[in-house]
Amino acid sequence: MRLVPPGVRALRGYDRRWLGRDVGAGVVLTALLVPQGMAYADLAGLPPITGLYTSITCLLGYAVFGPSRILVLGPDSSLGPVIAATVLPLVVAGGDPGRAVALASVLALLVGVVMVVAGWAGLGFVADLLSKPTMVGYLNGLALTILVGQLPELLGFSVDADGLVGEVAGSVQGVAGGEVVPAAAAVGIGGVVLVLALQRWLPKVPSVLVMVVLAIAATTLFDLGDRGVGLVGELPRGFPPLTLPSVGWSDLAPLAGGALAIALVALADTVSTASAFAERTGQEVRGNQEMAGIGVANVAAGLFQGFPVSTSASRTAVAERAGARSQLTGVTGAVLILLMILLLPGLFRDLPDAALAAVVVTAALSLADLPAVVRLWHQRRVEFGLSLAAFAGVALLGVLPGIGIAVGLSILNVFRHAWRPYQTTLGRVDGVPGYHDVRSYPAAQLLPGLVIVRFDAPLFFANAKTFRDAVVALARTEPPPRWIVVAAEPVTDVDTTAADVLFDLDRLLDARGQDLVFAELKDPVRAKIDRYGLDRAIEPQHFFPTVDAAVEAFRARTGARWSDETRPAPDPAVLPRPAAPLPAPPTAPVTPRGEHPG
């Protein structure tokens, strides 16, 4: 059964009562797919017709292999700049558009292979490499890049420049130099205003379709083509044959880099969109199957002169509102687009280029999320800084470096939390069971001679010294504690570097007449400690199943009574350096149980 594609399984259980809604939703969806497909192809630096080829093939491919009932794939505004940044540098200036199409098709094939292999290998978790703050910054930078890049086309002229600064300068010079075509500017700016107004006040109206129809009507009524307004022209008739695109070996390395970036962005977008719509339909998101489905859709696009695709939240929302119940909606859209290019290739002949630019600009505005940036500023300044850095990376260095910066910042943020985790001491609070943070409960009671410390992270090579310094600082407070109990429930791992540090720390405390004690160690972590041989260095009687058991053992041994004296946890930023150097770590790696050096 697993060998049967999800679309075939869904067809077997198809409810015939859905047919009318699916076909109707497909008709509505087509009205959005056609102009957006052409506009996003232009955004990627490719002929508009390739956007329609891509829409047809990816919809059919995902309908067969995609697990979601109503998710809609297609050309996407967030991928357009990435495709352009990957493909256009490989095309010689003034080169043949056919080479750009071939490069984009190979890029789609590479993205498809990456996604299928990653799905087969169960790597759906890589979508988590882009955290929300860095993704917000990346999309805001992408929105600004798209807006600046589309401004000249919106106003009827062109700019030959690289990078955001160059494009801004070129646009300013073009406006100041009188290159603006008034009729094109009226269509472009009017189109943006119309789409935004309809989306704001009449959200159920197909705003993009209305704008496109009015733009074509204006071209006919006012002869805009004779007034200097660029037009799409008649599209090539027919559908391309199955083609294996051919490029040079030297092109494969940069295309592979772009494919990895596109696959990561597409996966993150798909998982978030699929999760949102799955909650509404009662479905379960299967990340690895989604990767495979998107991979097949990209392969299908690449074999028919298409370019990389991703999930579209806006088109999926349109399909849902129109009553879509299954992937038959996408199939209907693909068939209608195919019939259009076979029978009516001149349908969009009089569509102004400025109208396509308006479609892209409104899509870019939907990518931007300024309220999220403001929220980050008020809620967490560090994550606001990460978002701002990702934004600057995209805007100033380019889309591909921006993706790398966004991923790198997300990973560094995770590393930062593990490197300098929250740490505190615990005490007993009257009326509240258990042991609690003395920072939250300043009146918490402590046992003289005992300190309970909590370190909220796994112990590994990067934070082992931080943990050691915190424990040493507590050991050197006055009066010095006899036991330092580590409430180890948050410690989910101990690596070999941390094991060496624990060995040295235990030896140092033993020399001072103090004991290092562990409570609530998880069984897998305790097994690792035993394997490292630390159960021989740290006596077995210094491991307790609960903090309460450790406290009672200390009280039974010393007769200590609870005190209202508080001992605040040291601030990690101002931890004192040990007064004397710690013993040198062992020169050999940690050895198996019972054979630890020293």
Coordinates of N, CA and C in Angstrom, one line a residue, residues 303-483:
L303 N 11.1 19.1 -16.4 CA 11.1 18.4 -17.6 C 10.2 19.0 -18.7
F304 N 9.5 20.1 -18.4 CA 8.7 20.7 -19.3 C 8.9 22.3 -19.3
Q305 N 10.2 22.6 -19.3 CA 10.6 24.0 -19.5 C 10.0 24.9 -18.3
G306 N 10.0 24.3 -17.1 CA 9.5 25.1 -16.0 C 10.6 25.5 -15.1
F307 N 10.3 26.0 -13.9 CA 11.3 26.4 -12.9 C 10.8 26.0 -11.5
P308 N 11.6 26.2 -10.5 CA 11.3 25.7 -9.2 C 10.0 26.3 -8.6
V309 N 9.2 25.5 -7.8 CA 8.0 25.9 -7.3 C 7.9 25.6 -5.8
S310 N 6.9 26.2 -5.2 CA 6.7 26.0 -3.7 C 5.2 26.1 -3.5
T311 N 4.9 25.9 -2.2 CA 3.5 26.0 -1.8 C 3.1 27.5 -1.8
S312 N 1.9 27.8 -2.1 CA 1.4 29.2 -2.1 C 0.2 29.3 -1.0
A313 N 0.5 30.0 0.0 CA -0.6 30.2 1.0 C -1.8 30.9 0.5
S314 N -1.5 32.0 -0.3 CA -2.6 32.8 -0.9 C -3.5 32.0 -1.8
R315 N -2.8 31.2 -2.7 CA -3.6 30.4 -3.7 C -4.4 29.3 -3.0
T316 N -3.7 28.7 -1.9 CA -4.4 27.6 -1.2 C -5.6 28.2 -0.4
A317 N -5.5 29.4 0.1 CA -6.6 30.1 0.8 C -7.7 30.4 -0.2
V318 N -7.4 30.8 -1.4 CA -8.4 31.0 -2.4 C -9.2 29.7 -2.8
A319 N -8.4 28.6 -2.9 CA -9.0 27.3 -3.2 C -9.9 26.9 -2.1
E320 N -9.5 27.1 -0.9 CA -10.3 26.7 0.3 C -11.6 27.5 0.4
R321 N -11.5 28.8 0.2 CA -12.7 29.7 0.2 C -13.6 29.3 -0.9
A322 N -13.1 28.9 -2.0 CA -14.0 28.5 -3.1 C -14.6 27.2 -3.0
G323 N -14.3 26.4 -1.9 CA -14.9 25.2 -1.7 C -14.1 23.9 -2.0
A324 N -12.8 24.1 -2.3 CA -12.0 22.9 -2.7 C -12.1 21.8 -1.6
R325 N -12.2 20.6 -2.1 CA -12.2 19.4 -1.2 C -11.0 18.5 -1.5
S326 N -10.4 18.6 -2.6 CA -9.4 17.6 -3.0 C -8.4 18.2 -4.0
Q327 N -7.4 17.5 -4.4 CA -6.5 17.9 -5.4 C -7.1 18.0 -6.8
L328 N -8.4 17.6 -7.0 CA -9.0 17.7 -8.2 C -9.2 19.2 -8.6
T329 N -9.2 20.1 -7.6 CA -9.2 21.5 -7.8 C -8.0 21.9 -8.6
G330 N -6.8 21.5 -8.2 CA -5.5 21.8 -8.9 C -5.5 21.2 -10.3
V331 N -6.0 20.0 -10.4 CA -6.1 19.3 -11.7 C -6.9 20.1 -12.7
T332 N -8.1 20.6 -12.1 CA -9.0 21.4 -13.0 C -8.3 22.7 -13.4
G333 N -7.5 23.3 -12.5 CA -6.8 24.5 -12.9 C -5.7 24.2 -14.0
A334 N -5.0 23.1 -13.8 CA -4.0 22.8 -14.8 C -4.6 22.5 -16.2
V335 N -5.8 21.8 -16.2 CA -6.4 21.6 -17.5 C -6.9 22.8 -18.1
L336 N -7.5 23.8 -17.4 CA -7.9 25.0 -17.9 C -6.8 25.9 -18.5
I337 N -5.7 25.9 -17.8 CA -4.5 26.7 -18.3 C -4.0 26.0 -19.6
L338 N -4.0 24.7 -19.6 CA -3.5 24.0 -20.8 C -4.4 24.3 -22.0
L339 N -5.7 24.3 -21.8 CA -6.7 24.6 -22.8 C -6.5 26.1 -23.3
M340 N -6.2 27.0 -22.4 CA -6.0 28.4 -22.8 C -4.8 28.5 -23.7
I341 N -3.6 27.9 -23.4 CA -2.5 28.1 -24.2 C -2.6 27.3 -25.5
L342 N -3.4 26.3 -25.5 CA -3.6 25.6 -26.8 C -4.6 26.3 -27.7
L343 N -5.7 26.8 -27.1 CA -6.8 27.4 -27.9 C -6.8 28.9 -28.0
L344 N -6.4 29.5 -26.9 CA -6.5 31.0 -26.8 C -5.2 31.6 -26.4
P345 N -4.1 31.4 -27.2 CA -2.8 32.0 -26.8 C -2.7 33.5 -26.8
G346 N -3.7 34.1 -27.5 CA -3.6 35.6 -27.6 C -4.5 36.3 -26.5
L347 N -5.0 35.5 -25.6 CA -5.9 36.0 -24.6 C -5.3 37.2 -23.8
F348 N -4.0 37.1 -23.5 CA -3.3 38.1 -22.7 C -2.4 38.9 -23.5
R349 N -2.6 39.0 -24.8 CA -1.8 39.7 -25.7 C -1.7 41.2 -25.3
D350 N -2.8 41.8 -24.9 CA -2.8 43.2 -24.6 C -2.6 43.5 -23.1
L351 N -2.1 42.6 -22.4 CA -1.9 42.8 -20.9 C -0.6 43.6 -20.8
P352 N -0.6 44.8 -20.1 CA 0.6 45.6 -19.9 C 1.6 44.9 -19.0
D353 N 2.9 45.1 -19.3 CA 3.9 44.6 -18.4 C 3.8 45.2 -17.0
A354 N 3.3 46.5 -17.0 CA 3.2 47.2 -15.7 C 2.1 46.5 -14.8
A355 N 1.1 45.9 -15.4 CA 0.1 45.2 -14.7 C 0.7 43.9 -14.0
L356 N 1.6 43.2 -14.7 CA 2.3 42.1 -14.1 C 3.2 42.6 -13.0
A357 N 3.8 43.7 -13.2 CA 4.6 44.3 -12.1 C 3.8 44.6 -10.9
A358 N 2.5 45.1 -11.1 CA 1.6 45.3 -10.0 C 1.3 44.1 -9.2
V359 N 1.1 43.0 -10.0 CA 0.9 41.7 -9.3 C 2.0 41.3 -8.4
V360 N 3.2 41.5 -8.9 CA 4.4 41.1 -8.1 C 4.6 42.0 -6.9
V361 N 4.3 43.3 -7.1 CA 4.5 44.3 -6.0 C 3.5 43.9 -4.9
T362 N 2.2 43.6 -5.2 CA 1.2 43.3 -4.2 C 1.6 42.0 -3.5
A363 N 2.2 41.1 -4.2 CA 2.7 39.8 -3.6 C 3.8 40.1 -2.6
A364 N 4.7 41.0 -3.0 CA 5.8 41.4 -2.2 C 5.4 42.0 -0.9
L365 N 4.4 42.9 -1.0 CA 3.8 43.6 0.2 C 3.2 42.5 1.2
S366 N 2.7 41.4 0.6 CA 2.1 40.4 1.5 C 3.2 39.6 2.2
L367 N 4.5 39.6 1.6 CA 5.6 38.9 2.3 C 6.0 39.7 3.5
A368 N 6.0 41.0 3.5 CA 6.5 41.8 4.6 C 5.6 41.7 5.8
D369 N 6.2 41.7 7.0 CA 5.5 41.6 8.2 C 6.1 42.6 9.2
L370 N 5.8 43.8 9.1 CA 6.3 44.9 10.0 C 5.8 44.7 11.4
P371 N 4.5 44.4 11.6 CA 4.0 44.2 13.0 C 4.8 43.2 13.8
A372 N 5.3 42.1 13.1 CA 6.1 41.1 13.7 C 7.4 41.6 14.2
V373 N 8.0 42.5 13.4 CA 9.2 43.2 13.8 C 9.0 44.0 15.1
V374 N 8.0 44.8 15.1 CA 7.6 45.6 16.2 C 7.4 44.8 17.5
R375 N 6.7 43.6 17.3 CA 6.5 42.7 18.4 C 7.8 42.2 18.9
L376 N 8.7 41.8 18.1 CA 10.0 41.3 18.5 C 10.7 42.4 19.3
W377 N 10.6 43.6 18.9 CA 11.3 44.7 19.6 C 10.8 44.8 21.0
H378 N 9.5 44.7 21.2 CA 8.9 44.8 22.5 C 9.1 43.5 23.4
Q379 N 9.1 42.4 22.7 CA 9.1 41.1 23.5 C 10.5 40.6 23.7
R380 N 11.4 40.7 22.7 CA 12.8 40.1 22.9 C 13.7 40.8 22.0
R381 N 14.6 41.6 22.5 CA 15.5 42.5 21.7 C 16.5 41.6 21.0
V382 N 17.0 40.5 21.6 CA 18.0 39.7 20.9 C 17.4 39.2 19.6
E383 N 16.2 38.7 19.6 CA 15.6 38.1 18.4 C 15.2 39.2 17.4
F384 N 14.9 40.4 17.9 CA 14.8 41.5 17.0 C 16.0 41.8 16.3
G385 N 17.2 41.7 17.0 CA 18.5 41.9 16.3 C 18.8 40.8 15.3
L386 N 18.4 39.6 15.6 CA 18.5 38.5 14.6 C 17.7 38.8 13.3
S387 N 16.5 39.2 13.6 CA 15.6 39.5 12.4 C 16.2 40.7 11.6
L388 N 16.7 41.7 12.3 CA 17.3 42.8 11.6 C 18.5 42.4 10.8
A389 N 19.3 41.5 11.4 CA 20.5 41.1 10.7 C 20.2 40.3 9.4
A390 N 19.2 39.4 9.5 CA 18.7 38.6 8.4 C 18.2 39.6 7.3
F391 N 17.4 40.6 7.7 CA 16.9 41.6 6.7 C 18.1 42.3 6.0
A392 N 19.1 42.7 6.8 CA 20.2 43.4 6.2 C 21.0 42.5 5.3
G393 N 21.1 41.2 5.6 CA 21.8 40.3 4.8 C 21.2 40.1 3.4
V394 N 19.9 40.0 3.4 CA 19.2 39.9 2.1 C 19.3 41.2 1.3
A395 N 19.0 42.3 2.0 CA 18.9 43.6 1.3 C 20.3 44.1 0.8
L396 N 21.3 43.9 1.5 CA 22.6 44.4 1.2 C 23.5 43.4 0.5
L397 N 23.4 42.1 0.8 CA 24.3 41.2 0.2 C 23.7 40.3 -0.9
G398 N 22.4 40.3 -0.9 CA 21.7 39.5 -2.0 C 20.9 38.4 -1.4
V399 N 20.0 37.8 -2.2 CA 19.1 36.8 -1.8 C 19.8 35.5 -1.3
L400 N 20.7 35.0 -2.1 CA 21.3 33.7 -1.8 C 22.2 33.9 -0.5
P401 N 23.0 34.9 -0.4 CA 23.8 35.1 0.9 C 22.8 35.3 2.0
G402 N 21.7 36.0 1.7 CA 20.7 36.3 2.8 C 20.1 35.0 3.4
I403 N 19.9 34.0 2.5 CA 19.4 32.7 3.0 C 20.4 32.1 3.9
G404 N 21.7 32.1 3.5 CA 22.8 31.6 4.3 C 22.9 32.3 5.6
I405 N 22.7 33.6 5.6 CA 22.8 34.3 6.9 C 21.6 34.0 7.8
A406 N 20.4 33.9 7.2 CA 19.3 33.5 8.0 C 19.4 32.2 8.7
V407 N 19.9 31.2 7.9 CA 20.1 29.8 8.5 C 21.2 29.9 9.6
G408 N 22.3 30.6 9.2 CA 23.4 30.7 10.2 C 23.0 31.4 11.5
L409 N 22.2 32.4 11.4 CA 21.8 33.1 12.6 C 20.8 32.2 13.4
S410 N 20.0 31.5 12.7 CA 19.1 30.6 13.5 C 19.9 29.5 14.2
I411 N 20.9 29.0 13.6 CA 21.7 28.0 14.3 C 22.5 28.6 15.4
L412 N 23.0 29.8 15.2 CA 23.8 30.5 16.2 C 22.9 30.8 17.4
N413 N 21.6 31.1 17.1 CA 20.7 31.5 18.2 C 20.4 30.2 19.1
V414 N 20.3 29.1 18.4 CA 20.1 27.8 19.2 C 21.4 27.6 20.0
F415 N 22.5 27.8 19.4 CA 23.8 27.5 20.1 C 24.0 28.5 21.2
R416 N 23.5 29.7 21.0 CA 23.6 30.7 22.1 C 22.8 30.3 23.3
H417 N 21.6 29.8 23.1 CA 20.8 29.4 24.2 C 21.4 28.2 25.0
A418 N 22.0 27.3 24.2 CA 22.7 26.2 24.9 C 24.0 26.5 25.5
W419 N 24.7 27.5 24.9 CA 26.0 27.9 25.4 C 25.9 28.7 26.8
R420 N 25.0 29.6 26.9 CA 24.8 30.4 28.1 C 23.3 30.2 28.6
P421 N 23.0 29.0 29.0 CA 21.6 28.8 29.4 C 21.2 29.4 30.7
Y422 N 20.0 29.5 31.0 CA 19.5 30.0 32.3 C 20.0 29.0 33.4
Q423 N 20.5 29.6 34.5 CA 20.9 28.8 35.6 C 20.5 29.5 36.9
T424 N 20.2 28.8 37.9 CA 19.8 29.4 39.2 C 19.9 28.4 40.3
T425 N 19.6 28.9 41.5 CA 19.6 28.0 42.7 C 18.1 27.8 43.1
L426 N 17.8 26.7 43.8 CA 16.5 26.4 44.2 C 16.3 26.4 45.7
G427 N 15.1 26.7 46.2 CA 14.8 26.6 47.6 C 13.4 26.1 47.8
R428 N 13.1 25.9 49.1 CA 11.7 25.5 49.5 C 10.8 26.7 49.8
V429 N 9.6 26.6 49.2 CA 8.7 27.7 49.4 C 7.5 27.2 50.2
D430 N 7.1 27.8 51.2 CA 5.9 27.4 52.0 C 4.7 27.4 51.2
G431 N 3.9 26.3 51.2 CA 2.7 26.2 50.5 C 2.8 25.8 49.1
V432 N 4.0 25.7 48.5 CA 4.2 25.3 47.1 C 5.1 24.0 47.1
P433 N 4.5 22.9 46.6 CA 5.3 21.7 46.6 C 6.6 21.8 45.7
G434 N 7.6 21.1 46.1 CA 8.8 21.0 45.3 C 9.8 22.1 45.7
Y435 N 10.8 22.3 44.8 CA 11.8 23.3 45.0 C 11.8 24.3 43.8
H436 N 12.0 25.6 44.2 CA 11.7 26.6 43.2 C 12.8 27.6 43.1
D437 N 12.8 28.3 42.0 CA 13.8 29.4 41.7 C 13.8 30.5 42.7
V438 N 15.0 30.7 43.3 CA 15.1 31.7 44.4 C 14.9 33.1 43.8
R439 N 15.1 33.3 42.5 CA 14.9 34.6 41.8 C 13.4 34.9 41.7
S440 N 12.6 33.8 41.5 CA 11.1 34.0 41.5 C 10.6 34.1 42.9
Y441 N 11.2 33.4 43.8 CA 10.7 33.4 45.2 C 11.9 33.8 46.1
P442 N 12.1 35.1 46.3 CA 13.2 35.6 47.1 C 13.1 35.1 48.6
A443 N 11.9 34.8 49.1 CA 11.8 34.3 50.5 C 12.0 32.8 50.6
A444 N 12.4 32.2 49.6 CA 12.5 30.7 49.7 C 13.5 30.3 50.7
Q445 N 13.3 29.2 51.4 CA 14.1 28.7 52.5 C 15.2 27.8 51.9
L446 N 16.4 27.9 52.5 CA 17.6 27.1 52.1 C 18.1 26.3 53.3
L447 N 18.7 25.2 53.0 CA 19.4 24.4 54.0 C 20.8 24.8 54.2
P448 N 21.2 25.2 55.4 CA 22.6 25.6 55.6 C 23.6 24.4 55.2
G449 N 24.6 24.8 54.4 CA 25.5 23.8 54.0 C 25.2 23.0 52.7
L450 N 24.0 23.3 52.1 CA 23.5 22.7 50.9 C 23.1 23.7 49.9
V451 N 23.5 23.5 48.6 CA 23.0 24.4 47.5 C 22.4 23.5 46.4
I452 N 21.2 23.9 46.0 CA 20.6 23.1 44.9 C 20.7 24.1 43.6
V453 N 21.4 23.6 42.6 CA 21.6 24.4 41.4 C 20.9 23.7 40.3
R454 N 20.3 24.5 39.4 CA 19.7 24.0 38.2 C 20.3 24.7 37.0
F455 N 20.7 23.9 36.0 CA 21.3 24.3 34.7 C 20.5 23.8 33.6
D456 N 19.8 24.8 32.9 CA 18.7 24.4 32.0 C 19.3 24.2 30.6
A457 N 20.1 23.2 30.4 CA 20.6 22.8 29.1 C 21.3 21.5 29.2
P458 N 21.5 20.8 28.0 CA 22.4 19.6 28.0 C 23.8 20.1 28.3
L459 N 24.6 19.2 28.8 CA 26.0 19.6 29.1 C 26.9 19.1 27.9
F460 N 27.5 20.0 27.2 CA 28.3 19.6 26.0 C 29.5 20.5 25.9
F461 N 30.3 20.3 24.9 CA 31.6 21.0 24.9 C 31.6 22.5 25.0
A462 N 30.5 23.1 24.5 CA 30.4 24.6 24.4 C 30.0 25.2 25.8
N463 N 29.3 24.5 26.6 CA 28.8 25.1 27.8 C 29.4 24.4 29.1
A464 N 30.2 23.4 28.9 CA 30.8 22.7 30.1 C 31.5 23.6 31.0
K465 N 32.3 24.6 30.4 CA 33.1 25.5 31.2 C 32.2 26.5 32.0
T466 N 31.1 26.9 31.3 CA 30.1 27.7 31.9 C 29.5 27.0 33.2
F467 N 29.2 25.8 33.0 CA 28.6 25.0 34.2 C 29.7 24.9 35.3
R468 N 30.9 24.6 34.9 CA 32.0 24.4 35.9 C 32.2 25.7 36.7
D469 N 32.2 26.8 35.9 CA 32.5 28.1 36.6 C 31.3 28.5 37.6
A470 N 30.1 28.1 37.2 CA 28.9 28.4 38.0 C 29.0 27.6 39.3
V471 N 29.4 26.3 39.2 CA 29.5 25.5 40.4 C 30.7 25.9 41.3
V472 N 31.8 26.3 40.6 CA 32.9 26.7 41.4 C 32.6 28.0 42.2
A473 N 31.9 28.9 41.5 CA 31.5 30.2 42.2 C 30.6 29.9 43.4
L474 N 29.7 28.9 43.3 CA 28.9 28.6 44.4 C 29.7 27.9 45.5
A475 N 30.6 27.1 45.1 CA 31.5 26.4 46.1 C 32.3 27.4 46.9
R476 N 32.6 28.5 46.4 CA 33.5 29.5 47.0 C 32.7 30.6 47.8
T477 N 31.4 30.5 47.8 CA 30.6 31.4 48.6 C 30.9 31.2 50.1
E478 N 30.6 32.1 50.9 CA 30.8 32.0 52.4 C 29.4 32.1 53.1
P479 N 29.2 31.1 54.0 CA 30.0 30.0 54.3 C 29.9 29.0 53.2
P480 N 31.0 28.2 53.0 CA 31.1 27.3 51.9 C 30.1 26.1 52.1
P481 N 29.3 25.7 51.0 CA 28.4 24.6 51.2 C 29.2 23.3 51.2
R482 N 28.6 22.3 51.9 CA 29.2 21.0 51.9 C 28.7 20.1 50.7
W483 N 27.5 20.3 50.3 CA 26.9 19.6 49.2 C 26.5 20.6 48.1

